[in-house]
Short mmCIF file of C-alpha atoms in Angstrom, two decimals:
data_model
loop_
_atom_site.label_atom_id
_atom_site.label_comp_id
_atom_site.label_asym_id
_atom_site.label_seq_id
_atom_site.Cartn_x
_atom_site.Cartn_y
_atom_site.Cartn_z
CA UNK A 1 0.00 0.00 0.00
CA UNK A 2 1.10 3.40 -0.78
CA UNK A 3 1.90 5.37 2.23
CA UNK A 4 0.03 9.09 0.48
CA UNK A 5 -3.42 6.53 0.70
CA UNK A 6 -3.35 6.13 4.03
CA UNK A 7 -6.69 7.13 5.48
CA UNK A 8 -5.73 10.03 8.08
CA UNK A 9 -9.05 11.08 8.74
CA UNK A 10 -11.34 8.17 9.03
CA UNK A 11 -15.03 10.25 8.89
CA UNK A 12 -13.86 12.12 6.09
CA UNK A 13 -11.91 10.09 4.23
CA UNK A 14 -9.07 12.20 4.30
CA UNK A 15 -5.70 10.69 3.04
CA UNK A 16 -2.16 11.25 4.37
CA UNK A 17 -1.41 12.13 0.72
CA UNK A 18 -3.72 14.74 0.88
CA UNK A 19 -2.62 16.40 3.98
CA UNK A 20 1.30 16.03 2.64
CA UNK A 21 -0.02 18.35 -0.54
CA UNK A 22 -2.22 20.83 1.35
CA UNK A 23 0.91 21.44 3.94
CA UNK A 24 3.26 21.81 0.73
CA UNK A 25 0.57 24.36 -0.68
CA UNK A 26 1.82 26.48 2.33
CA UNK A 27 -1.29 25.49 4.54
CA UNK A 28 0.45 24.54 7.82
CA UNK A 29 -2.28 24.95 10.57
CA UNK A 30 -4.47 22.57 11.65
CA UNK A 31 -7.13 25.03 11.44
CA UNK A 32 -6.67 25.66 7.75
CA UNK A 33 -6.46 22.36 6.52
CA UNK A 34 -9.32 21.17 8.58
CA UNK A 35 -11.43 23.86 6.20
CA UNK A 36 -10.17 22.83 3.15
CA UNK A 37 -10.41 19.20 3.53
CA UNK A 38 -12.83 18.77 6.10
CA UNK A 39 -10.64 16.46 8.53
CA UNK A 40 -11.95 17.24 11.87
CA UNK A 41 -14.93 18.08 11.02
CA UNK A 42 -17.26 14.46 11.21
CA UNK A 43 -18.56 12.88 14.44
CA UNK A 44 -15.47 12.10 16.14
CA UNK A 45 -14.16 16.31 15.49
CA UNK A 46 -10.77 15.23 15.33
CA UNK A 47 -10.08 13.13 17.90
CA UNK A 48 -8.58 11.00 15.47
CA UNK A 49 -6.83 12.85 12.59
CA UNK A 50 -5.40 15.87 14.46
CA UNK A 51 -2.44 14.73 16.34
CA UNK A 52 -1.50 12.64 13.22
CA UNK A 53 -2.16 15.98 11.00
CA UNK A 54 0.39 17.65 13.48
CA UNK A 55 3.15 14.78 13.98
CA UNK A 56 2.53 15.97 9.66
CA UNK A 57 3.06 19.57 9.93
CA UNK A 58 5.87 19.08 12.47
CA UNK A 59 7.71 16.54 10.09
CA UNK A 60 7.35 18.67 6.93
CA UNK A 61 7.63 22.03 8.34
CA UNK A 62 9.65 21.63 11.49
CA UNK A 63 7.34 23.82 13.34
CA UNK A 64 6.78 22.63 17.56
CA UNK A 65 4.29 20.06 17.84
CA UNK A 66 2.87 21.83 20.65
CA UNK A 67 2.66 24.97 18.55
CA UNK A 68 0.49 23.09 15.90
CA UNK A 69 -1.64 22.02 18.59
CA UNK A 70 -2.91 24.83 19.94
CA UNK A 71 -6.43 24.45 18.49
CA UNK A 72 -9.45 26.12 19.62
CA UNK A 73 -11.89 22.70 21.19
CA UNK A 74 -16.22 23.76 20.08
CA UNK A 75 -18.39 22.45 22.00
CA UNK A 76 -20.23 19.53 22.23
CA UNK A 77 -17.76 17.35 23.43
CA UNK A 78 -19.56 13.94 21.78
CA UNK A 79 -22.37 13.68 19.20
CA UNK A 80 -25.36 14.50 20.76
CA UNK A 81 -29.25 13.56 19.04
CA UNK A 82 -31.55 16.60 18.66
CA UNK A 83 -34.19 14.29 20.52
CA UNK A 84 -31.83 14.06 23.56
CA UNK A 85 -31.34 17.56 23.58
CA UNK A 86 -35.06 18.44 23.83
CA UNK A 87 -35.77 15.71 26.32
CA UNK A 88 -33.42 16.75 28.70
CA UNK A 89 -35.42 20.09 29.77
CA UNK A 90 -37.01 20.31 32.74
CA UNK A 91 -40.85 19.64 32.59
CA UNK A 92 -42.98 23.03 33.40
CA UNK B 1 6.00 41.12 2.01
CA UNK B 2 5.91 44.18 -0.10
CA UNK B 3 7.43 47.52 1.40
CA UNK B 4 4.70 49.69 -1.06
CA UNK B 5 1.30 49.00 -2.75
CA UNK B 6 -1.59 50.82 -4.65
CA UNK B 7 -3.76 49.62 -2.12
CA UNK B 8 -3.81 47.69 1.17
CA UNK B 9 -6.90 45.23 2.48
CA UNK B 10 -7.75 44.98 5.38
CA UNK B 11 -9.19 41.31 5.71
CA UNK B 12 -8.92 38.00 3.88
CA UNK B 13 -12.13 37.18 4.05
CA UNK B 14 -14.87 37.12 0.62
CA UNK B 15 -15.09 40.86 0.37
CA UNK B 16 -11.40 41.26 0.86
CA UNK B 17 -10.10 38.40 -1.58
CA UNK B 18 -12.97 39.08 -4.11
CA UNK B 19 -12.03 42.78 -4.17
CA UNK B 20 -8.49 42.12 -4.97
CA UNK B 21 -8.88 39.83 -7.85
CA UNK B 22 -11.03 42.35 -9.58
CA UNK B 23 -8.67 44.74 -9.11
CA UNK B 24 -6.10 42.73 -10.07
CA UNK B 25 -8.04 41.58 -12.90
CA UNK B 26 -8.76 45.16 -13.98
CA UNK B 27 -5.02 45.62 -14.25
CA UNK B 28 -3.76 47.47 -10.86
CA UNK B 29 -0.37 46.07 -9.79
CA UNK B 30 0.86 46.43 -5.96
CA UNK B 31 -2.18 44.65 -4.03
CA UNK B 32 -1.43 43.66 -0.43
CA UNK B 33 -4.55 41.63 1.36
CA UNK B 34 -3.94 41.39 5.14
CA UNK B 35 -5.51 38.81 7.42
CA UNK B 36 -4.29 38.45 11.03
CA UNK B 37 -4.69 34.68 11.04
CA UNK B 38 -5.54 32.54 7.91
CA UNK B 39 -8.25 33.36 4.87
CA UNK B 40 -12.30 33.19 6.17
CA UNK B 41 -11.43 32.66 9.79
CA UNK B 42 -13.57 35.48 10.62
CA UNK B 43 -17.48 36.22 9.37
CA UNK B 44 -16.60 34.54 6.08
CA UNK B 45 -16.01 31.14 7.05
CA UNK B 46 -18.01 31.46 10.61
CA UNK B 47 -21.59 32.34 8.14
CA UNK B 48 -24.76 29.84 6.99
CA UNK B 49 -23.09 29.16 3.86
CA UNK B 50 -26.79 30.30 2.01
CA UNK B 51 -26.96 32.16 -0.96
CA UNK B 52 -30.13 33.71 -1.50
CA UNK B 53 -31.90 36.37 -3.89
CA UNK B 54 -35.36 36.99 -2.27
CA UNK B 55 -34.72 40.35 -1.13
CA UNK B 56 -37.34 42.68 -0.29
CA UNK B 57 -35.27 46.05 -1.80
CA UNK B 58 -34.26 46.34 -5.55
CA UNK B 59 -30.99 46.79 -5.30
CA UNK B 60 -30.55 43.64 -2.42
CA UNK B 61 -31.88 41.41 -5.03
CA UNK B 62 -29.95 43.05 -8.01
CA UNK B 63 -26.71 42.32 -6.02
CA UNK B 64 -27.61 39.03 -4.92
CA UNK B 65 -28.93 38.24 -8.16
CA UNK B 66 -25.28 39.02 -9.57
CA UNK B 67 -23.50 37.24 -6.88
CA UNK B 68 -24.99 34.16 -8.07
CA UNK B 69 -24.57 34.75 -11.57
CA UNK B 70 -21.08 34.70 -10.58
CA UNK B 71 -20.98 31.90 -8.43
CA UNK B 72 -22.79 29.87 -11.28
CA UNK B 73 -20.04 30.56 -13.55
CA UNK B 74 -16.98 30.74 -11.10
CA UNK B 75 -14.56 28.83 -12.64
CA UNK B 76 -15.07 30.78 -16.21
CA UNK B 77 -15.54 33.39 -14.08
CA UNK B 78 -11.97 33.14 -12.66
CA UNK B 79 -10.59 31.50 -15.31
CA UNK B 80 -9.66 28.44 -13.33
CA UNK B 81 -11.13 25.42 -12.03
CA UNK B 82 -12.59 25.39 -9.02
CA UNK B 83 -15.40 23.27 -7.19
CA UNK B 84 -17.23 25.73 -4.53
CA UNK B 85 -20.00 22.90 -3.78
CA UNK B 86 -22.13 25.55 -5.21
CA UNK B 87 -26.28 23.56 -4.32
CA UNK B 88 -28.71 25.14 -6.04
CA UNK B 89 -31.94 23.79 -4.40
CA UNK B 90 -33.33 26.57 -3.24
CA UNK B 91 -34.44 29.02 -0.29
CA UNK B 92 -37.77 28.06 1.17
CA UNK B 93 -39.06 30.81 3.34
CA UNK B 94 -42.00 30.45 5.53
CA UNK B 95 -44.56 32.76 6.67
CA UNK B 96 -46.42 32.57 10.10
CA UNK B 97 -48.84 35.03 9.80
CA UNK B 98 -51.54 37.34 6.95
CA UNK B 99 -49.09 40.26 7.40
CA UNK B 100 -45.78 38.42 6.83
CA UNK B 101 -47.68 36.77 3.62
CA UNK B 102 -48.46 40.18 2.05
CA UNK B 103 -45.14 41.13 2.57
CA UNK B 104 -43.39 38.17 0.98
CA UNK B 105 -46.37 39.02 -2.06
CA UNK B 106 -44.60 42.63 -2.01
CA UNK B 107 -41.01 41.04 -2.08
CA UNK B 108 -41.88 39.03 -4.63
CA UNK B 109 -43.06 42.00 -7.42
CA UNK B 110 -39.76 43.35 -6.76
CA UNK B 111 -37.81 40.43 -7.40
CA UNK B 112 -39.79 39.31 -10.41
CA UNK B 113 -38.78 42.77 -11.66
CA UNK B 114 -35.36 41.64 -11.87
CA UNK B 115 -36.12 38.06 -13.22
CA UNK B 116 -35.86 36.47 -9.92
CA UNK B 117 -37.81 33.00 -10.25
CA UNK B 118 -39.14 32.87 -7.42
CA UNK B 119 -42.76 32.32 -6.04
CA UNK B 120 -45.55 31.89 -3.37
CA UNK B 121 -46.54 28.73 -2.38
CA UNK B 122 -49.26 27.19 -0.19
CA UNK B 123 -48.63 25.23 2.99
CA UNK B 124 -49.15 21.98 0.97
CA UNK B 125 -47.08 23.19 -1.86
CA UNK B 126 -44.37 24.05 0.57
CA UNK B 127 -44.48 20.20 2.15
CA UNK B 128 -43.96 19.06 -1.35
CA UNK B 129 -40.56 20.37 -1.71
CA UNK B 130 -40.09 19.76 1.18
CA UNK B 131 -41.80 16.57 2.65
CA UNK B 132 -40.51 16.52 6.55
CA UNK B 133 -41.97 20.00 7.03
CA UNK B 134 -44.39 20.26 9.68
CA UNK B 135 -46.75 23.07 8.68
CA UNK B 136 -49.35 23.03 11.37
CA UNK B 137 -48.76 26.69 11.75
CA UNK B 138 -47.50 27.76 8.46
CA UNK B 139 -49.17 30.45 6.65
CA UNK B 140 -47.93 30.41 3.13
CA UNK B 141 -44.37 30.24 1.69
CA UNK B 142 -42.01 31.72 -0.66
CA UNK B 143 -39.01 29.61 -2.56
CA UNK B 144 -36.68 30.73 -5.44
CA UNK B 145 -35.35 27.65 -6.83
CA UNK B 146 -32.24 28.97 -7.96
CA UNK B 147 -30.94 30.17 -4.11
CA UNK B 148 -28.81 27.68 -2.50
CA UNK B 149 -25.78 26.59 -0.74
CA UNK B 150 -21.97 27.69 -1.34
CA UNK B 151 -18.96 26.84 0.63
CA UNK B 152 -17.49 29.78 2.26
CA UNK B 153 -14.03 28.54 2.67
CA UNK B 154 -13.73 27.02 -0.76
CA UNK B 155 -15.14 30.28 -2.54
CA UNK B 156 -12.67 32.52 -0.02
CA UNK B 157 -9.81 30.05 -1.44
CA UNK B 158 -10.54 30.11 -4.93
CA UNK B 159 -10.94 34.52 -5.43
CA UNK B 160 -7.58 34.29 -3.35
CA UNK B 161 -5.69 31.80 -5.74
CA UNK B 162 -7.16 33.54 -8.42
CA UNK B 163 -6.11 37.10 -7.19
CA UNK B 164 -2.24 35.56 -6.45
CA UNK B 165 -2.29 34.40 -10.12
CA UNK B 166 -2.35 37.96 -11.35
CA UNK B 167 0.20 39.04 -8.66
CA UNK B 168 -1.65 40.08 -5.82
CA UNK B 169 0.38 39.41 -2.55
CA UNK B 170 -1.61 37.88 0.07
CA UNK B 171 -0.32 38.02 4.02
CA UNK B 172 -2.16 35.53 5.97
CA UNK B 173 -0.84 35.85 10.02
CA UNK B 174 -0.17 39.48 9.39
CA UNK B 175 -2.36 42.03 11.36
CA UNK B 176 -2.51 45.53 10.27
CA UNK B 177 -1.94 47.43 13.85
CA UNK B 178 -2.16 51.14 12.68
CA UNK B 179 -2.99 53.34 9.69
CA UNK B 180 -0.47 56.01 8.97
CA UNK B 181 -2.03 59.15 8.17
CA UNK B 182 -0.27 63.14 7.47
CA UNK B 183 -2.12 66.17 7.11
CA UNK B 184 -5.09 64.34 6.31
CA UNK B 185 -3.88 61.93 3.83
CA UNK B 186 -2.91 58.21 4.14
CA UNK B 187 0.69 57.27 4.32
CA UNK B 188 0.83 53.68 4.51
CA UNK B 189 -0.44 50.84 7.35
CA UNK B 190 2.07 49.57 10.09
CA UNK B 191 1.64 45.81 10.21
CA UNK B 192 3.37 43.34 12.72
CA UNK B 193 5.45 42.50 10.16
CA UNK B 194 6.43 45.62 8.75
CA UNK B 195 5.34 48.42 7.29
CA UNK B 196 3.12 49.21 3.86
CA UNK B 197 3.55 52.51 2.39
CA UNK B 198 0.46 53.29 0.67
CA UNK B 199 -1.94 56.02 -0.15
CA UNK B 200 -5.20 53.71 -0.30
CA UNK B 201 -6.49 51.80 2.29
CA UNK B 202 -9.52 49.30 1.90
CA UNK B 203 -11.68 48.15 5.81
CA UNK B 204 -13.08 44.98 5.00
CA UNK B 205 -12.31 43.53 8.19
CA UNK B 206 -15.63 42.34 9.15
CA UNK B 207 -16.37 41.71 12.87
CA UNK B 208 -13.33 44.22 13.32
CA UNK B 209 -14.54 46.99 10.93
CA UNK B 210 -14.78 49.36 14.06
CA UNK B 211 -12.06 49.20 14.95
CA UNK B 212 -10.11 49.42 11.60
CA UNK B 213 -12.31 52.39 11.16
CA UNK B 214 -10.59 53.73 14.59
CA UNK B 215 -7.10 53.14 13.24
CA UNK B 216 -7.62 56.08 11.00
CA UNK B 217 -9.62 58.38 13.04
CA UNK B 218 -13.21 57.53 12.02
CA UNK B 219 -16.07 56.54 14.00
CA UNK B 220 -17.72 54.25 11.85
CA UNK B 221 -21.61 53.45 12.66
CA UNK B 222 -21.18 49.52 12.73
CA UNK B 223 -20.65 46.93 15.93
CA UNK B 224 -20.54 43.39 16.47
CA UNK B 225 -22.95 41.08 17.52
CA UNK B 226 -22.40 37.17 18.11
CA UNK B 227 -24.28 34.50 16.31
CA UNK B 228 -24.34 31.54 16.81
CA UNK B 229 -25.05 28.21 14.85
CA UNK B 230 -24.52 24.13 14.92
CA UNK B 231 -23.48 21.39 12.21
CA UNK B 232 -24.85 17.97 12.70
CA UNK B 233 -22.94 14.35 11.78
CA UNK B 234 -23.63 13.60 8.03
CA UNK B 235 -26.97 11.86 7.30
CA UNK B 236 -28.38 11.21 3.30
CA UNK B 237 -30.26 13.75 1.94
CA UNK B 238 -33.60 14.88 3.42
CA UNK B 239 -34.09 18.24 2.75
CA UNK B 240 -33.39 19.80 -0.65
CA UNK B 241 -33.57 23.52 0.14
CA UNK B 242 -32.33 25.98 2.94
CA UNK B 243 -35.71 26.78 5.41
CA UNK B 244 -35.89 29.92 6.80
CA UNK B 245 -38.43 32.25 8.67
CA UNK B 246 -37.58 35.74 10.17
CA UNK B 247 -40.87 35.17 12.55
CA UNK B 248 -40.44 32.12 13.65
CA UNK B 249 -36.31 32.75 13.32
CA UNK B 250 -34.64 30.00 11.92
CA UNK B 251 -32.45 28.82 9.54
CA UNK B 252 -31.69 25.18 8.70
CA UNK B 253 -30.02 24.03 5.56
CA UNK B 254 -28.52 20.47 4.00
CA UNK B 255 -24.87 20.90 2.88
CA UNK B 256 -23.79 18.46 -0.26
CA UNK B 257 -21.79 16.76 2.27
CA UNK B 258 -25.26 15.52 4.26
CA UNK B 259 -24.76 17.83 7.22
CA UNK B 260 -27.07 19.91 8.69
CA UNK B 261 -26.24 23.73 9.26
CA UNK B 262 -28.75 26.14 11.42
CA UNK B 263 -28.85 29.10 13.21
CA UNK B 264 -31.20 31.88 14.34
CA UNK B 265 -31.14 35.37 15.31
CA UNK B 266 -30.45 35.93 18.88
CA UNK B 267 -31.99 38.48 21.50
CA UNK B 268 -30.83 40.84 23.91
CA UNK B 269 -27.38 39.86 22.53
CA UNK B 270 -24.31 43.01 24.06
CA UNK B 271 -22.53 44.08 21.28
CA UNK B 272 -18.76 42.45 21.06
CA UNK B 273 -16.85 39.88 20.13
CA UNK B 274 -17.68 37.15 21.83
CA UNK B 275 -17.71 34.28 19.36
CA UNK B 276 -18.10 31.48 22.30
CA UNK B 277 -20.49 29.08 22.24
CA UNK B 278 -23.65 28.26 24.49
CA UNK B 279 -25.60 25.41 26.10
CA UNK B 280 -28.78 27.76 25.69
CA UNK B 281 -28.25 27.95 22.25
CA UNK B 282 -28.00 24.63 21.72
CA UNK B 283 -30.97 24.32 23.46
CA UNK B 284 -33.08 26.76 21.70
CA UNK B 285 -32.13 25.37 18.27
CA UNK B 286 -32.92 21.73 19.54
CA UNK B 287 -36.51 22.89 20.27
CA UNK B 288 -36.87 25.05 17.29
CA UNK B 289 -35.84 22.57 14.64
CA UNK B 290 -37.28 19.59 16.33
CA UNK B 291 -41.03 21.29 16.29
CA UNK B 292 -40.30 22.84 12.28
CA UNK B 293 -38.78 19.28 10.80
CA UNK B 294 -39.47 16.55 13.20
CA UNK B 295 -37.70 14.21 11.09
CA UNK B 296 -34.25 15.58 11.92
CA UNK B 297 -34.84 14.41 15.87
CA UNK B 298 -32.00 11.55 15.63
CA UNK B 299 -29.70 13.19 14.04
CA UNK B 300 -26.24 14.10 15.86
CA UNK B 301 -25.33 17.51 16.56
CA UNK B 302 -21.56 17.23 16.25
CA UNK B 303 -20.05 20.79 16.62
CA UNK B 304 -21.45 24.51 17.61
CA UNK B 305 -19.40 27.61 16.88
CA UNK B 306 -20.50 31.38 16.71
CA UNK B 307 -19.10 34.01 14.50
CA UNK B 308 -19.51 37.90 13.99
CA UNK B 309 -22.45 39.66 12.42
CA UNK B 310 -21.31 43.56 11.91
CA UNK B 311 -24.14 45.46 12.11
CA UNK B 312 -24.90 48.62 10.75
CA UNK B 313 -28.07 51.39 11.71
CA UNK B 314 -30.35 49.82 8.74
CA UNK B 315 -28.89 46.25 8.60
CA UNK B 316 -27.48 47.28 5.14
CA UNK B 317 -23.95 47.23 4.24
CA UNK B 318 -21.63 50.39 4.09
CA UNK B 319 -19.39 50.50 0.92
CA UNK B 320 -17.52 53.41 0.00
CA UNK B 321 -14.57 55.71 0.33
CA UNK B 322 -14.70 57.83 3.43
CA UNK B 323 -15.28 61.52 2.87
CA UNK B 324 -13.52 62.80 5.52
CA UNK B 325 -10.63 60.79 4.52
CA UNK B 326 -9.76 60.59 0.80
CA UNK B 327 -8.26 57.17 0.09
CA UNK B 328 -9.84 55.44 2.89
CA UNK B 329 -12.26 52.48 1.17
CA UNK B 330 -15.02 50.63 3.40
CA UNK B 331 -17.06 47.41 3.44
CA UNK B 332 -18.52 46.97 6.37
CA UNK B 333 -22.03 46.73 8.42
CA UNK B 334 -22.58 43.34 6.13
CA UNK B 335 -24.88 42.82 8.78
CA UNK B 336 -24.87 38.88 8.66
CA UNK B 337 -25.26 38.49 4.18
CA UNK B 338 -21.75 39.25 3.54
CA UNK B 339 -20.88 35.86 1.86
CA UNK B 340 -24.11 35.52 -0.26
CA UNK B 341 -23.09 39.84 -1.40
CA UNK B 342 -19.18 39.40 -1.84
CA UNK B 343 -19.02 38.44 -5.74
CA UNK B 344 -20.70 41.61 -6.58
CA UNK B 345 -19.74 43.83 -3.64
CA UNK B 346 -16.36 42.62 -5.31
CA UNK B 347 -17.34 43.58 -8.80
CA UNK B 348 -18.38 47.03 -7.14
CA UNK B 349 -16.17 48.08 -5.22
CA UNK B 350 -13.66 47.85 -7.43
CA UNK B 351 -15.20 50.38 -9.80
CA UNK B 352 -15.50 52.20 -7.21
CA UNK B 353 -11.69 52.05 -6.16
CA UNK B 354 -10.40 52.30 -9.73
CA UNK B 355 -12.94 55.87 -10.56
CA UNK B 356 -15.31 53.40 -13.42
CA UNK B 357 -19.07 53.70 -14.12
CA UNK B 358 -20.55 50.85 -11.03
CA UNK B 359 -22.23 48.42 -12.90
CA UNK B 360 -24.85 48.62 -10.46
CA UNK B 361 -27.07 51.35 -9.65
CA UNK B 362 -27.22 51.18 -5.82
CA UNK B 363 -27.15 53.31 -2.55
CA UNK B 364 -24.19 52.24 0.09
CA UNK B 365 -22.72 54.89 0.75
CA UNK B 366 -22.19 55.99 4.77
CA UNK B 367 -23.61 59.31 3.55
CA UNK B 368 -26.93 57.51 3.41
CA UNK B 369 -27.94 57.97 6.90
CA UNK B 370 -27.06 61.64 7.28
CA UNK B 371 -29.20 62.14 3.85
CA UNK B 372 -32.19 60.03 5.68
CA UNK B 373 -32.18 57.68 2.91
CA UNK B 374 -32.17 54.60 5.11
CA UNK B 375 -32.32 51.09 3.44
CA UNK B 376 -35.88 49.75 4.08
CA UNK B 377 -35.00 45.89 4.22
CA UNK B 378 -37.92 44.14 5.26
CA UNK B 379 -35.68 40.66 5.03
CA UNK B 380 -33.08 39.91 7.46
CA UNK B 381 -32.66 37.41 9.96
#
């Protein structure tokens, strides 16, 4: 298997090869490349692809790890049904 | 980064990027666009990602009409290929009430004026484009099939790669921190990076368009206001078009990628720029779009973020140069339709920068509100 098909971000279907081009583009936050390609952005949000994005950005660019981490977190912190939403109000 | 330029932007959002290719395009050399962190990370990219033409005002729907002309045709249009995920299902807009019909009647004359095809529907028609609608309280409804969906980030992207093909220099991670200004004339832009020496400055900073108005002295009538919205996990397609009502304040679209956006107006919001996110919000949006499309109750809300609506006195952009400062451009007071304006706002603006006929006959000038002329919008969320 070629190592530019691995799948990096498994609810997007994101490949390492991908990410590699996007970073060479000159795209070397997580932030951006999460826009562009939409890794991070299915029902796990990143939990997944984003330290594996940075190890990327870190290899490539040479840029601190914990630099490229510094991502903003949004809220909610798992997938959460409309239905359970509504049914947890109080009763009036 | 470039030591001198025709003209500095403020702001790498649509406006910003969208402006400088047609500039570009139209032949001026030094462009500098200047975004303090990376392209559409403000209003841009934080927006609903609609694109809609049913306007209420002539020259709304003349502008958006344009804007999607443009977005239609964007990769002719920028002479390069680029995929947008431009969805052209439609706007569905709902009315609650006998007055909110007639007006969507009135907004309709004036958008069939300008060859908008939209039209009024009944409650029934409505559920036919839309099958999971409940319309137990739904008065009539209005829907322009040609409205739709666009990707903010992707259209940001592709004016910018466009614009850097005909030499414009883009700065992402570069804030402009002052405006340098000598007996009443503009002298260049300090940046944290260096500094610009220019005589023509263009705000389209968005959220911060106040305070890039400060930077050179003017008090510009525009503040920020947070909004907030949600995307859900991806789930097939169940609704074709974006549903919206300003009464019952909501709106809930489909991306191509099976996600659901939404968002509503909030109250009693203190201007700022707060862009964090709330449990009430969340909340509210559950029981709003639980009660208008039922169907979407399992669905997974996976991620809630807020961005920036600059807001101006009559909810109607400001685009001009400043008259008490010759040089100085604005676009600002988008007042939350920013990304469904920026193709034309682009297309004008530049005329505007470069001394050429506008293509459009429209009012947006700041003057506007000192002359009374106030923009009667009847149409905003």
């Amino acid at each position: 298997m070629r190592e530019d098909d691995i799948i990096i971000c498994r609810c997007e279907d994101v490949t390492l090869g991908t990410i590699r081009e996007l970073i060479r583009q000159g795209y070397t936050t997580l932030e951006e490349i999460k826009r562009i390609a939409r890794c991070g952005m299915g029902p796990c949000q990143g939990k997944t692809c984003t330290p594996l994005i940075a190890r990327e950005i870190a290899a490539i660019t040479g840029k601190d790890i914990h630099e490229i981490m510094k991502q903003n977190h949004r809220p909610p912190f798992g997938g959460i049904t409309f239905e359970e939403i509504v049914s947890g109000r109080d009763e009036e | 980064m470039k030591n001198k330029a025709d003209i500095v932007i403020i702001g790498g959002g649509i406006i910003g990027c969208a402006v400088a290719f047609n500039l570009a395009k139209k032949g001026m050399k030094d462009i500098v666009v200047l975004e303090k962190e990376f392209l559409a990370s403000g209003a841009t990219g934080r927006c609903g990602a609609g694109v809609r033409q049913q306007w209420g005002t002539r020259q709304n729907c003349l502008l958006a009409k344009e804007s999607m002309t443009i977005l239609e045709n964007i990769s002719d249009y920028l002479e390069e290929k680029v995929d947008i995920e431009l969805k052209q299902k439609g706007y569905l807009l709902l009315s609650f009430s006998e007055k909110e019909t007639k007006q969507f009647a009135k907004n309709l004359e004036v958008q069939h004026s300008l060859n908008i095809p939209s039209m009024a529907l009944t409650p029934h028609q409505a559920q036919e484009i839309v099958p999971i609608l409940n319309t137990e309280k739904i008065h009539s409804a209005a829907f322009c099939p040609t409205d739709g969906h666009a990707n903010p980030f992707l259209t940001t992207e592709a004016y910018a790669k466009a614009a850097k093909k005909r030499g414009v220099e883009i700065c992402t991670f570069t804030q402009a921190t002052a405006i340098k200004i000598e007996n009443g004339k503009i002298k260049g832009v300090q940046t944290d990076k260096g500094f610009i020496e220019t005589e023509r400055v263009l705000n389209a900073a968005g959220g911060w368009a106040y305070e890039i108005g400060e930077m050179a002295g003017l008090k510009l009538p525009v503040f920020s206001e947070r909004h907030e919205i949600l995307v859900t996990e991806k789930v097939p397609p169940m609704l074709d078009p974006m549903v919206m009502s300003f009464s019952f304040n909501i709106y809930c679209q489909q991306t191509p990628n099976g996600s659901f956006v939404m968002g509503h107006g909030p109250k009693n919001e203190k201007p700022g720029h707060n862009v964090n996110s709330t449990w009430q919000f969340l909340e509210a949006m559950a029981q709003k779009v639980t009660y208008l499309l039922p169907a979407i109750k399992k669905v997974r809300v996976v991620r809630q973020w807020a961005g920036s609506y600059n807001i101006s006195p009559d909810r109607q952009p400001i685009i001009c140069e400043s008259e008490q400062l010759p040089g100085y451009y604005m676009a600002v007071g988008f007042s939350g339709h920013g990304f469904m304006l920026g193709p034309s706002i682009g297309v004008y603006l530049s005329e505007l920068i470069t001394g050429e006929t506008p293509s459009y006959d429209v009012t947006l000038d700041l003057g506007r509100f000192a002359r009374n002329e106030i923009i009667a919008e009847p149409s905003v969320v």
